[in-house]
CSV table of C-alpha atoms in Angstrom, one decimal:
chain,number,residue,atom,x,y,z
Y,110,MET,CA,3.4,17.9,-17.6
Y,111,SER,CA,2.5,19.9,-14.9
Y,112,VAL,CA,3.1,16.8,-12.2
Y,113,GLY,CA,1.3,18.5,-8.9
Y,114,PHE,CA,-1.9,20.2,-10.8
Y,115,ARG,CA,-2.9,18.1,-13.6
Y,116,ILE,CA,-6.2,16.6,-14.6
Y,117,LEU,CA,-5.9,13.4,-16.8
Y,118,ASN,CA,-7.6,10.4,-19.1
Y,119,ARG,CA,-9.6,8.0,-17.0
Y,120,ASP,CA,-8.7,5.0,-19.8
Y,121,ARG,CA,-10.1,2.2,-18.5
Y,122,ALA,CA,-12.4,1.0,-15.9
Y,123,VAL,CA,-14.3,-1.9,-14.4
Y,124,PRO,CA,-17.1,-3.0,-16.1
Y,125,ALA,CA,-20.0,-2.2,-15.1
Y,126,ASP,CA,-22.3,-5.4,-14.6
Y,127,LEU,CA,-19.1,-7.1,-12.6
Y,128,VAL,CA,-19.0,-3.7,-10.3
Y,129,ALA,CA,-23.6,-4.6,-9.6
Y,130,ARG,CA,-22.4,-8.1,-8.6
Y,131,PHE,CA,-19.6,-7.3,-6.6
Y,132,ALA,CA,-22.2,-5.3,-4.6
Y,133,ARG,CA,-23.8,-8.1,-3.1
Y,134,LEU,CA,-20.3,-9.2,-1.8
Y,135,PRO,CA,-19.0,-9.0,1.8
Y,136,VAL,CA,-16.4,-6.6,1.9
Y,137,ALA,CA,-14.8,-8.6,4.9
Y,138,ASN,CA,-15.4,-11.6,1.4
Y,139,VAL,CA,-13.2,-9.7,-0.3
Y,140,SER,CA,-10.4,-8.9,1.8
Y,141,ASP,CA,-10.2,-12.2,2.5
Y,142,SER,CA,-10.0,-13.2,-1.1
Y,143,MET,CA,-7.0,-10.6,-1.4
Y,144,HIS,CA,-5.0,-12.4,1.4
Y,145,ARG,CA,-6.0,-9.1,3.8
Y,146,MET,CA,-3.1,-7.5,2.3
Y,147,THR,CA,-5.3,-4.2,1.1
Y,148,ALA,CA,-7.2,-1.9,3.7
Y,149,GLY,CA,-8.3,2.1,3.6
Y,150,GLY,CA,-8.0,2.1,7.5
Y,151,ASP,CA,-10.2,2.5,10.6
Y,152,ARG,CA,-10.0,6.4,10.0
Y,153,LEU,CA,-12.6,6.3,7.1
Y,154,ARG,CA,-15.3,6.5,9.4
Y,155,LYS,CA,-19.2,5.4,6.8
Y,156,MET,CA,-20.8,9.1,6.9
Y,157,HIS,CA,-23.8,7.9,5.7
Y,158,ARG,CA,-27.1,5.8,6.8
Y,159,ASP,CA,-27.0,2.6,5.1
Y,160,GLY,CA,-26.2,1.1,2.1
Y,161,VAL,CA,-23.0,-0.3,0.7
Y,162,LEU,CA,-20.6,1.3,-1.7
Y,163,ALA,CA,-19.5,-0.5,-5.0
Y,164,GLY,CA,-18.8,2.2,-7.9
Y,165,VAL,CA,-15.6,2.6,-10.2
Y,166,ALA,CA,-12.6,5.4,-8.9
Y,167,VAL,CA,-12.4,8.8,-10.1
Y,168,THR,CA,-8.6,9.0,-8.3
Y,169,VAL,CA,-7.6,13.1,-6.4
Y,170,LYS,CA,-4.9,14.2,-4.8
Y,171,THR,CA,-5.5,17.6,-3.6
Y,172,ARG,CA,-3.6,19.3,-0.7
Y,173,PRO,CA,-5.0,19.1,2.3
Y,174,GLY,CA,-7.9,21.3,3.1
Y,175,ASP,CA,-8.4,22.5,-0.2
Y,176,ASN,CA,-11.1,21.2,-2.7
Y,177,LEU,CA,-10.9,23.0,-6.0
Y,178,MET,CA,-9.9,19.7,-7.9
Y,179,LEU,CA,-12.9,17.5,-5.6
Y,180,HIS,CA,-15.0,20.0,-7.6
Y,181,LYS,CA,-13.5,19.2,-11.3
Y,182,ALA,CA,-14.1,15.6,-10.4
Y,183,ILE,CA,-17.5,15.9,-9.3
Y,184,ASP,CA,-17.6,18.3,-13.0
Y,185,LEU,CA,-16.2,15.1,-14.5
Y,186,ALA,CA,-17.3,11.8,-13.1
Y,187,GLN,CA,-19.5,9.5,-15.0
Y,188,PRO,CA,-23.3,8.0,-13.6
Y,189,GLY,CA,-22.1,5.2,-11.0
Y,190,ASP,CA,-18.2,6.4,-9.9
Y,191,VAL,CA,-16.5,6.5,-6.8
Y,192,ILE,CA,-14.9,9.6,-6.3
Y,193,VAL,CA,-11.8,8.5,-4.1
Y,194,VAL,CA,-9.8,11.7,-2.5
Y,195,ASP,CA,-6.5,11.8,-0.5
Y,196,ALA,CA,-6.1,14.7,1.3
Y,197,GLY,CA,-3.3,13.8,3.4
Y,198,GLY,CA,-5.8,13.0,6.0
Y,199,GLU,CA,-5.8,16.1,7.3
Y,200,LEU,CA,-9.1,17.4,9.7
Y,201,THR,CA,-9.0,21.3,9.6
Y,202,ASN,CA,-10.8,22.1,6.9
Y,203,ALA,CA,-13.8,20.4,5.6
Y,204,LEU,CA,-13.5,18.5,2.0
Y,205,MET,CA,-17.5,19.0,1.0
Y,206,GLY,CA,-21.0,19.7,2.5
Y,207,GLU,CA,-24.4,18.8,1.7
Y,208,LEU,CA,-24.1,21.2,-1.7
Y,209,MET,CA,-21.3,19.1,-2.9
Y,210,LEU,CA,-23.4,16.5,-1.8
Y,211,ALA,CA,-26.5,17.8,-3.5
Y,212,TYR,CA,-24.8,18.1,-6.5
Y,213,ALA,CA,-23.4,14.5,-6.1
Y,214,ILE,CA,-26.7,12.7,-6.2
Y,215,ARG,CA,-27.7,15.0,-9.3
Y,216,ARG,CA,-24.5,13.3,-11.2
Y,217,GLY,CA,-24.7,9.7,-10.5
Y,218,VAL,CA,-21.9,9.5,-8.7
Y,219,ALA,CA,-22.3,6.7,-6.6
Y,220,GLY,CA,-20.2,7.9,-3.5
Y,221,PHE,CA,-17.3,9.2,-1.6
Y,222,VAL,CA,-14.1,8.2,-0.2
Y,223,LEU,CA,-12.4,11.1,1.6
Y,224,ASN,CA,-8.9,11.0,3.3
Y,225,GLY,CA,-9.9,14.2,4.9
Y,226,ALA,CA,-13.2,15.3,6.4
Y,227,ILE,CA,-16.5,16.3,5.3
Y,228,ARG,CA,-18.9,19.0,7.1
Y,229,ASP,CA,-22.9,19.4,7.1
Y,230,ALA,CA,-22.5,15.3,8.4
Y,231,ASP,CA,-26.9,15.6,9.3
Y,232,GLN,CA,-27.7,16.0,5.6
Y,233,PHE,CA,-24.8,13.4,4.6
Y,234,LEU,CA,-27.1,10.9,6.8
Y,235,ALA,CA,-30.1,12.2,5.5
Y,236,MET,CA,-29.2,12.0,1.7
Y,237,ASN,CA,-27.5,8.8,2.3
Y,238,LEU,CA,-25.3,8.4,-0.5
Y,239,PRO,CA,-22.8,6.5,0.3
Y,240,VAL,CA,-19.7,8.5,1.7
Y,241,PHE,CA,-16.6,7.4,4.2
Y,242,ALA,CA,-14.3,9.5,5.1
Y,243,ALA,CA,-11.9,10.5,7.9
Y,244,GLY,CA,-14.0,13.3,10.3
Y,245,ILE,CA,-15.9,16.2,10.8
Y,246,THR,CA,-15.4,19.8,10.9
Y,247,HIS,CA,-17.5,22.9,10.7
Y,248,ARG,CA,-14.3,24.4,9.3
Y,249,GLY,CA,-15.5,25.1,5.1
Y,250,PRO,CA,-12.5,24.4,2.6
Y,251,TYR,CA,-10.1,26.5,0.3
Y,252,LYS,CA,-10.3,27.0,-3.3
Y,253,ASP,CA,-7.3,27.3,-4.9
Y,254,GLY,CA,-5.6,24.0,-6.2
Y,255,PRO,CA,-2.7,22.7,-6.9
Y,256,GLY,CA,-4.2,18.9,-7.3
Y,257,GLU,CA,-4.4,16.3,-9.5
Y,258,ILE,CA,-7.0,14.2,-11.1
Y,259,ASN,CA,-7.3,10.5,-12.3
Y,260,VAL,CA,-3.6,9.7,-10.8
Y,261,PRO,CA,-3.0,6.8,-8.9
Y,262,ILE,CA,-3.0,7.7,-5.3
Y,263,ALA,CA,-2.8,5.8,-1.1
Y,264,ILE,CA,-4.4,6.0,1.4
Y,265,ASP,CA,-3.3,4.2,3.9
Y,266,GLY,CA,-1.0,1.7,2.5
Y,267,MET,CA,-4.2,1.1,0.1
Y,268,VAL,CA,-2.9,2.0,-4.0
Y,269,ILE,CA,-6.4,2.9,-6.0
Y,270,HIS,CA,-5.6,4.0,-9.6
Y,271,PRO,CA,-8.2,5.0,-11.6
Y,272,GLY,CA,-10.4,2.4,-13.6
Y,273,ASP,CA,-10.3,0.4,-9.8
Y,274,LEU,CA,-12.9,-1.1,-8.1
Y,275,VAL,CA,-13.8,0.4,-4.6
Y,276,LEU,CA,-16.1,-1.2,-2.1
Y,277,GLY,CA,-17.0,0.0,0.8
Y,278,ASP,CA,-19.7,-1.6,3.5
Y,279,SER,CA,-20.4,-1.2,7.8
Y,280,ASP,CA,-16.6,-2.7,7.6
Y,281,GLY,CA,-14.6,-0.6,5.5
Y,282,VAL,CA,-13.4,0.7,2.3
Y,283,LEU,CA,-11.3,-1.4,-0.5
Y,284,ALA,CA,-9.5,-1.4,-3.5
Y,285,VAL,CA,-9.6,-4.6,-5.7
Y,286,PRO,CA,-7.1,-3.6,-8.4
Y,287,ARG,CA,-9.3,-2.8,-12.1
Y,288,ALA,CA,-6.4,-5.9,-14.1
Y,289,VAL,CA,-7.4,-8.6,-11.0
Y,290,ALA,CA,-11.1,-7.9,-11.0
Y,291,GLN,CA,-12.5,-11.2,-12.3
Y,292,GLU,CA,-10.4,-13.1,-10.4
Y,293,VAL,CA,-11.0,-12.1,-7.0
Y,294,TYR,CA,-14.6,-11.5,-7.6
Y,295,GLU,CA,-15.1,-15.7,-8.5
Y,296,LYS,CA,-12.6,-16.2,-5.4
Y,297,THR,CA,-15.0,-14.6,-3.1
Y,298,VAL,CA,-17.9,-16.7,-4.2
Y,299,ALA,CA,-16.0,-19.5,-3.8
Y,300,LYS,CA,-15.5,-17.7,-0.2
Y,301,GLN,CA,-19.0,-17.0,-0.2
Y,302,ASP,CA,-20.4,-20.3,-0.7
Y,303,ALA,CA,-18.0,-22.2,1.5
Y,304,GLU,CA,-19.5,-19.9,4.5
Y,305,VAL,CA,-23.1,-20.7,3.6
Y,306,LYS,CA,-22.5,-24.4,3.9
Y,307,GLN,CA,-20.4,-23.8,7.1
Y,308,MET,CA,-23.2,-21.4,8.4
Y,309,ALA,CA,-25.8,-24.4,7.7
Y,310,ALA,CA,-23.3,-26.8,9.4
Y,311,ILE,CA,-23.8,-24.1,12.5
Y,312,GLU,CA,-27.0,-24.1,12.8
Y,313,ALA,CA,-27.9,-28.5,12.0
Y,314,GLY,CA,-24.8,-29.3,15.5
Y,315,THR,CA,-22.5,-30.8,12.5
Y,316,ASN,CA,-20.1,-28.0,12.2
Y,317,ASP,CA,-16.1,-29.7,12.7
Y,318,ARG,CA,-14.5,-27.9,14.8
Y,319,SER,CA,-11.0,-30.2,14.8
Y,320,TRP,CA,-9.5,-27.7,13.2
Y,321,VAL,CA,-8.6,-26.0,16.5
Y,322,ASP,CA,-6.6,-28.1,18.8
Y,323,ALA,CA,-5.2,-29.8,15.8
Y,324,ALA,CA,-3.8,-26.0,14.9
Y,325,LEU,CA,-2.5,-25.6,18.8
Y,326,LYS,CA,-1.1,-28.8,18.6
Y,327,ARG,CA,0.5,-27.9,15.6
Y,328,LEU,CA,1.7,-24.9,17.3
Y,329,GLY,CA,3.2,-27.0,20.3
Y,330,CYS,CA,0.7,-25.5,22.7
Y,331,GLU,CA,0.2,-27.5,25.8
Y,332,PHE,CA,-3.0,-29.2,26.7
Y,333,PRO,CA,-4.4,-30.2,30.1
Y,334,ALA,CA,-3.1,-33.6,31.5
């Protein structure tokens, strides 16, 4: 086995119908349903104009500034996949630009999460495929390897396995482990329903705020006499 320079198969994935249902939910509520313990970090910036990211992870681990394995991942990706790349967060060289983006769109890739940089930023806005990256630079990539495809990777402590669900909106990026995706979905829907009721109470002027004083008293806050 050539650890560090290999391509593996992805043998399991979150079902497409579940991905579609998650795509309608705010990432913040999904995060709350995972006890707010998982995040891709604030370095991952939205590079597209609008729209949400939702798809099944194809993972790539590559040497900083090198995109050979990212090219191969686009060749291997199935429609609806999200390609997630750990390139160490290095921003000196871009991992991809408009030509790779156009090819990925042609292949049906649902989006990218890049712990590295892009270039041709205006074209990312124009083409508007959901892409999150750590930065922008005009300096191009190398194509020498090594790297790995479909291995577990991590971005800012967020672990992503091939086949996991990857979500992104204006609040950031989140990975939901495949094995618990259905459970997280059900919890998120329940939270979403509760928030709809709370918003209705706010608009009606009947929102119960007694919990604020109760929490302060429990924590020992001193109130004015």
